[in-house]
Amino acid sequence: MSANLPKSVLVIGAGGREHAIVRALLTSPACPRVLCAPGNAGIAAEAPCYPIAADDVASLVALARREHVEFVVVGPEVPLSLGLSDQLIAAGIPVYGPKADGARLEASKVFTKQILLKHKIPTAPARIFTEVEPALVYVRLRGAPIVIKADGLAAGKGVVVAQSLVEAESAVCDMLAGNKFGAAGSQILIEDCLTGEETSLLVVVSGRDYVILPTSQDHKRVGDGDTGPNTGGMGAFSPAEVVTTELLRRIECEIVRPSVNAIADEGIAFCGTLFIGIMLTPVGPSVLEYNTRFGDPETQVVLPRLATDVLALLWAATCGELAKVTLDVHSEHALCVVIAAKGYPESYPKGDPIILPPGSRVPASVTIYHAGTANNSAGQLVTAGGRVLGVTSLAPTLREAAARAYATCDQIQCVSKYFRRDIGAKQLNRQ
Ligand code: AMP
Ligand code: GLY
């Protein structure tokens, strides 16, 4: 197959997820030329980066043309929802990542909930509101805890799991009256609160064909013990042993296959990653959300575990040849600790110097993925975002993976460094 693989690939995005994608592509036996836009300081050390924002669709298409790129892999959701894939396809450039119609599965929670309910895929019962008063009446009727979701993209901040009526009412008012999320909050979902452990399932989809990637679990809350506000994700590990082989089979039958077919039945020709957020409730798995891209930081633990060539996998999905792919997975466990800037997900400083340990002090099984990093005018590595680095380790056991990742985290010097100390702890405590 490698003879037909693309010789140059452009990765769109600037996070830890994109660094992991770039790394995976660079290790392909096909040795493609890998480019990135806009990238970050870590990616720039490995691949040429172009300072074009991930939402500047026209400039990205022009870049792909100018550089004679043969394949584009899109990381984040915003360019997908702005139609980057549509435009690349129109320009004759193959792309991994859905067109805008597919990206709507992430960009509109109302759209997705309607599909889930119509196709009888397990999900929390929910109602849609555009006016404050009826929404408040419904909240008071259902009582707390209850979940309020802004319809549109809100960078992971548009969901409030309200523990009290007061909190629920203020979330409703913030979204519908206070314009807290702009147009993204002009419609809201109010849904029943589910309980259980969460798992992230990344599925490579091409029409009605799909390949389920290894299971993983994210840690969404900022603080140890799952406390504090939701974030983009503070750490992850793979495999998620709470998803036993039997449970995965059930998830595939009740959720994955019906979802892929529902999307196709709705007339969406989906090519890309369907990331299914699942709550493992006492009565069975239930869909929390779809994302239409790789997860961050899930990608940083899932891709390093693949023995299958990631370039061949994504290219097969794009060429409609996914059914021919069998997935080989390393048995090792992977664990990623996200190093954030203190204050994230609220306000945080930028421009703080970062000193990484010398390569000789980082074991070969540990990779430091960059996210919000940049080189300042003096050429020094500094923080440039809320999530700064992702330290991933592979090891025969999760405990060893955690020990190795944390040993490296402790050696990273940065005044505003903050990270959770309990990534993987739930699974470790069960063992
Ligand atoms: P979402 O963006 O829909 O995945 O929501 C973000 C987070 O909010 C999820 O990862 C869950 O932790 C939480 N959440 C979303 N929907 C529910 C629900 N119906 N019940 C309980 N927690 C939820
Ligand atoms: N880690 C969750 C996400 O990528 O949305």
XYZ file of C-alpha atoms in Angstrom, residues 91-423:
333
model
C -9.472 22.309 -5.004
C -8.789 18.611 -5.667
C -6.771 18.074 -2.476
C -7.637 14.937 -0.444
C -8.401 15.663 3.199
C -8.973 13.669 6.380
C -11.658 15.479 8.349
C -15.358 15.877 7.587
C -16.957 18.538 5.451
C -19.066 21.217 7.160
C -22.201 19.026 7.096
C -20.382 16.364 9.136
C -18.658 18.897 11.378
C -22.127 20.074 12.394
C -22.323 16.952 14.566
C -19.889 18.742 16.854
C -20.799 22.337 16.060
C -24.469 21.898 17.007
C -25.458 19.899 20.062
C -29.119 20.366 19.111
C -28.547 18.836 15.646
C -26.741 15.872 17.215
C -29.353 15.318 19.899
C -32.052 15.243 17.220
C -30.108 12.582 15.284
C -29.451 10.520 18.414
C -33.115 10.573 19.416
C -34.399 9.926 15.867
C -32.112 6.910 15.435
C -32.769 5.612 18.966
C -29.118 5.744 19.982
C -28.810 5.791 23.796
C -28.463 9.372 25.100
C -29.876 11.485 27.953
C -33.423 12.769 27.396
C -33.299 16.476 26.535
C -35.378 19.460 25.446
C -34.407 22.399 23.234
C -35.060 26.031 24.251
C -34.535 29.448 22.709
C -36.476 31.513 25.314
C -35.562 32.040 28.956
C -38.980 31.664 30.611
C -39.975 28.213 29.280
C -36.407 27.014 29.922
C -36.643 28.110 33.566
C -40.038 26.429 33.931
C -38.545 23.177 32.567
C -35.487 23.384 34.844
C -37.724 23.843 37.900
C -39.899 20.943 36.780
C -36.956 18.531 36.346
C -34.961 19.753 39.360
C -31.203 19.512 39.962
C -28.783 18.066 39.122
C -29.428 18.986 35.515
C -27.246 19.768 32.507
C -27.442 22.980 30.460
C -25.648 23.024 27.096
C -25.081 25.881 24.669
C -25.860 24.652 21.165
C -22.745 25.845 19.362
C -18.973 25.620 19.669
C -17.780 27.102 22.949
C -14.233 25.726 23.292
C -15.362 23.100 25.806
C -16.959 25.683 28.109
C -20.551 25.547 26.902
C -21.711 22.775 29.248
C -22.847 23.388 32.820
C -23.541 20.363 34.988
C -25.661 22.235 37.532
C -25.795 20.722 40.995
C -28.436 23.174 42.231
C -31.462 24.952 40.784
C -29.793 28.316 41.355
C -26.793 27.230 39.283
C -29.040 25.825 36.553
C -31.138 28.990 36.402
C -28.102 31.213 36.150
C -26.632 29.027 33.369
C -29.904 29.325 31.426
C -29.918 33.113 31.854
C -26.206 33.470 30.999
C -26.663 31.535 27.765
C -30.055 32.721 26.542
C -30.222 36.267 27.942
C -26.662 37.179 28.950
C -25.204 36.279 25.540
C -22.293 34.577 27.323
C -21.592 32.356 24.312
C -22.889 34.685 21.594
C -24.710 32.891 18.782
C -23.485 29.534 20.157
C -25.834 30.048 23.122
C -28.911 31.319 21.298
C -30.313 27.782 21.494
C -29.728 25.535 24.479
C -30.278 21.936 25.404
C -31.443 21.056 28.873
C -30.782 17.418 29.542
C -30.999 14.908 32.335
C -27.856 14.434 34.355
C -26.224 11.045 33.868
C -23.856 9.412 36.313
C -20.986 7.043 35.743
C -17.494 6.998 34.349
C -16.769 8.621 31.019
C -14.804 7.182 28.167
C -13.688 8.641 24.855
C -14.016 6.436 21.816
C -12.153 7.602 18.722
C -13.513 6.002 15.578
C -11.975 6.442 12.132
C -14.958 6.692 9.799
C -15.298 6.536 6.039
C -18.924 6.434 4.948
C -20.378 3.269 6.495
C -16.947 1.779 7.239
C -15.209 2.381 10.528
C -12.239 1.342 12.639
C -12.466 1.730 16.415
C -9.199 2.998 17.900
C -7.966 1.865 21.335
C -10.090 3.037 24.270
C -9.054 5.970 26.436
C -10.210 8.142 29.291
C -9.753 11.882 29.638
C -9.727 13.947 32.859
C -11.889 16.968 32.106
C -11.917 18.806 35.418
C -9.020 21.057 36.253
C -8.389 19.760 39.770
C -7.358 16.509 41.417
C -10.261 14.219 42.305
C -12.293 15.629 39.370
C -12.896 18.988 41.040
C -13.151 22.522 39.652
C -14.275 23.700 36.234
C -14.268 21.692 33.002
C -11.260 22.085 30.731
C -10.281 20.805 27.293
C -8.712 17.839 29.119
C -5.968 17.604 31.757
C -4.646 14.135 31.028
C -5.556 10.784 29.541
C -4.607 7.150 29.452
C -5.154 4.174 27.180
C -6.448 1.498 27.330
C -9.427 2.322 29.555
C -9.885 -0.983 31.345
C -13.350 0.011 32.533
C -14.328 -0.697 28.923
C -13.986 -4.466 28.962
C -13.998 -6.441 25.700
C -17.623 -7.344 26.370
C -18.615 -3.734 27.068
C -16.802 -2.575 23.931
C -18.788 -5.098 21.913
C -21.997 -3.671 23.413
C -20.857 -0.100 22.676
C -20.116 -1.080 19.099
C -23.579 -2.670 18.644
C -25.619 -0.032 20.481
C -23.669 3.124 19.709
C -20.843 2.966 17.136
C -22.497 1.082 14.284
C -25.878 2.835 14.723
C -24.113 6.221 14.841
C -22.090 5.611 11.683
C -25.189 4.358 9.873
C -27.347 7.222 11.182
C -24.856 9.757 9.878
C -24.803 8.079 6.469
C -28.613 7.801 6.477
C -28.817 11.543 7.112
C -26.989 12.019 3.825
C -23.644 12.988 5.341
C -20.614 11.434 3.588
C -18.424 11.446 6.662
C -14.665 10.990 6.403
C -12.707 11.684 9.562
C -12.649 10.900 13.236
C -15.937 10.463 15.030
C -15.072 10.984 18.678
C -17.910 9.614 20.770
C -18.047 10.843 24.358
C -19.740 8.079 26.317
C -21.052 7.933 29.880
C -20.992 4.400 31.290
C -24.200 4.676 33.300
C -25.494 1.942 35.607
C -28.024 0.987 32.902
C -25.583 1.010 30.007
C -23.454 3.237 27.797
C -24.996 6.550 26.728
C -23.758 9.157 24.239
C -22.791 12.510 25.786
C -21.580 14.104 22.585
C -19.997 13.616 19.213
C -16.855 15.451 18.226
C -15.745 15.258 14.636
C -11.985 15.240 15.170
C -9.331 13.549 17.244
C -9.498 14.251 20.996
C -6.918 16.291 22.841
C -5.245 14.794 24.938
C -6.713 11.400 23.915
C -4.708 11.445 20.672
C -1.483 11.728 22.664
C -2.184 8.324 24.248
C -4.012 6.573 21.403
C -1.707 7.196 18.423
C 1.509 6.105 20.189
C -0.157 2.741 20.858
C -0.860 2.041 17.185
C 1.457 -0.369 15.447
C -0.510 0.257 12.258
C 0.879 3.070 10.105
C -1.242 6.131 10.931
C -0.649 7.647 7.478
C -1.927 4.450 5.823
C -4.956 4.371 8.147
C -6.045 7.979 7.542
C -5.301 7.733 3.820
C -7.358 4.530 3.530
C -10.297 6.330 5.182
C -9.933 9.205 2.735
C -9.724 6.888 -0.289
C -12.754 4.797 0.737
C -10.547 1.792 1.464
C -10.975 1.594 5.214
C -12.585 -1.851 5.032
C -9.185 -3.245 3.995
C -7.443 -2.004 7.151
C -6.815 -4.160 10.205
C -5.620 -2.367 13.278
C -2.547 -3.527 15.189
C -2.161 -2.139 18.677
C 0.805 -2.292 21.051
C -0.043 -3.932 24.361
C 1.732 -1.176 26.315
C -0.223 1.341 28.373
C 0.038 5.044 27.568
C -0.546 7.907 29.969
C -0.413 11.634 29.256
C -0.200 14.397 31.862
C -1.142 17.839 30.563
C 0.956 20.685 31.892
C -1.168 23.809 31.909
C -0.483 27.419 32.789
C -1.699 28.158 36.331
C -5.115 29.816 36.071
C -6.313 27.755 33.090
C -9.198 27.367 32.096
C -9.797 30.949 33.258
C -7.125 33.604 32.675
C -3.466 32.607 32.769
C -0.110 34.216 32.013
C 1.652 33.851 28.667
C 5.319 34.265 27.848
C 6.701 32.401 30.886
C 10.029 30.732 30.088
C 9.995 26.921 29.978
C 13.107 24.846 30.587
C 12.774 21.253 29.440
C 15.013 18.534 30.838
C 17.874 17.534 28.517
C 17.041 14.610 26.233
C 19.439 12.401 28.165
C 17.233 12.739 31.274
C 14.019 11.809 29.478
C 13.561 8.065 28.914
C 12.974 6.923 25.330
C 9.475 5.815 26.340
C 8.520 9.402 27.284
C 7.485 12.039 24.737
C 6.944 15.701 25.547
C 4.265 16.924 23.154
C 3.992 20.682 22.802
C 0.670 22.539 22.868
C 0.686 26.234 23.885
C 4.385 26.906 23.362
C 6.282 29.447 21.273
C 9.808 30.740 20.851
C 10.103 34.390 21.922
C 12.167 36.978 20.074
C 15.254 35.839 21.993
C 14.665 32.277 20.814
C 13.620 31.092 24.251
C 10.828 28.542 24.706
C 7.869 30.227 26.456
C 4.245 29.476 27.302
C 1.701 30.657 24.746
C -1.556 28.974 25.722
C -3.601 27.417 28.521
C -2.507 23.854 27.901
C 1.242 24.077 27.421
C 2.685 20.554 27.164
C 1.530 16.949 27.250
C 3.935 14.452 28.759
C 3.147 10.969 27.437
C 4.756 7.781 28.597
C 4.443 4.222 27.320
C 5.114 1.323 29.683
C 4.102 -2.299 30.272
C 1.778 -1.193 33.098
C -0.266 1.937 33.709
C 1.467 2.394 37.066
C 4.869 2.455 35.397
C 3.607 4.767 32.652
C 2.334 7.180 35.317
C 5.596 7.026 37.271
C 7.658 7.787 34.159
C 5.402 10.615 32.970
C 5.312 12.273 36.402
C 9.096 11.968 36.826
C 9.468 14.001 33.627
C 6.761 16.515 34.640
C 8.701 17.192 37.834
C 11.826 18.022 35.832
C 10.113 20.621 33.628
C 10.785 24.118 34.902
C 8.199 26.848 34.402
C 6.943 29.352 36.996
C 3.311 28.991 35.957
C 3.414 25.172 35.647
C 0.284 23.404 36.885
C -0.769 19.784 36.422
C -3.045 17.225 38.013
C -1.327 14.658 40.178
C -3.933 11.930 39.759
C -4.078 11.086 36.051
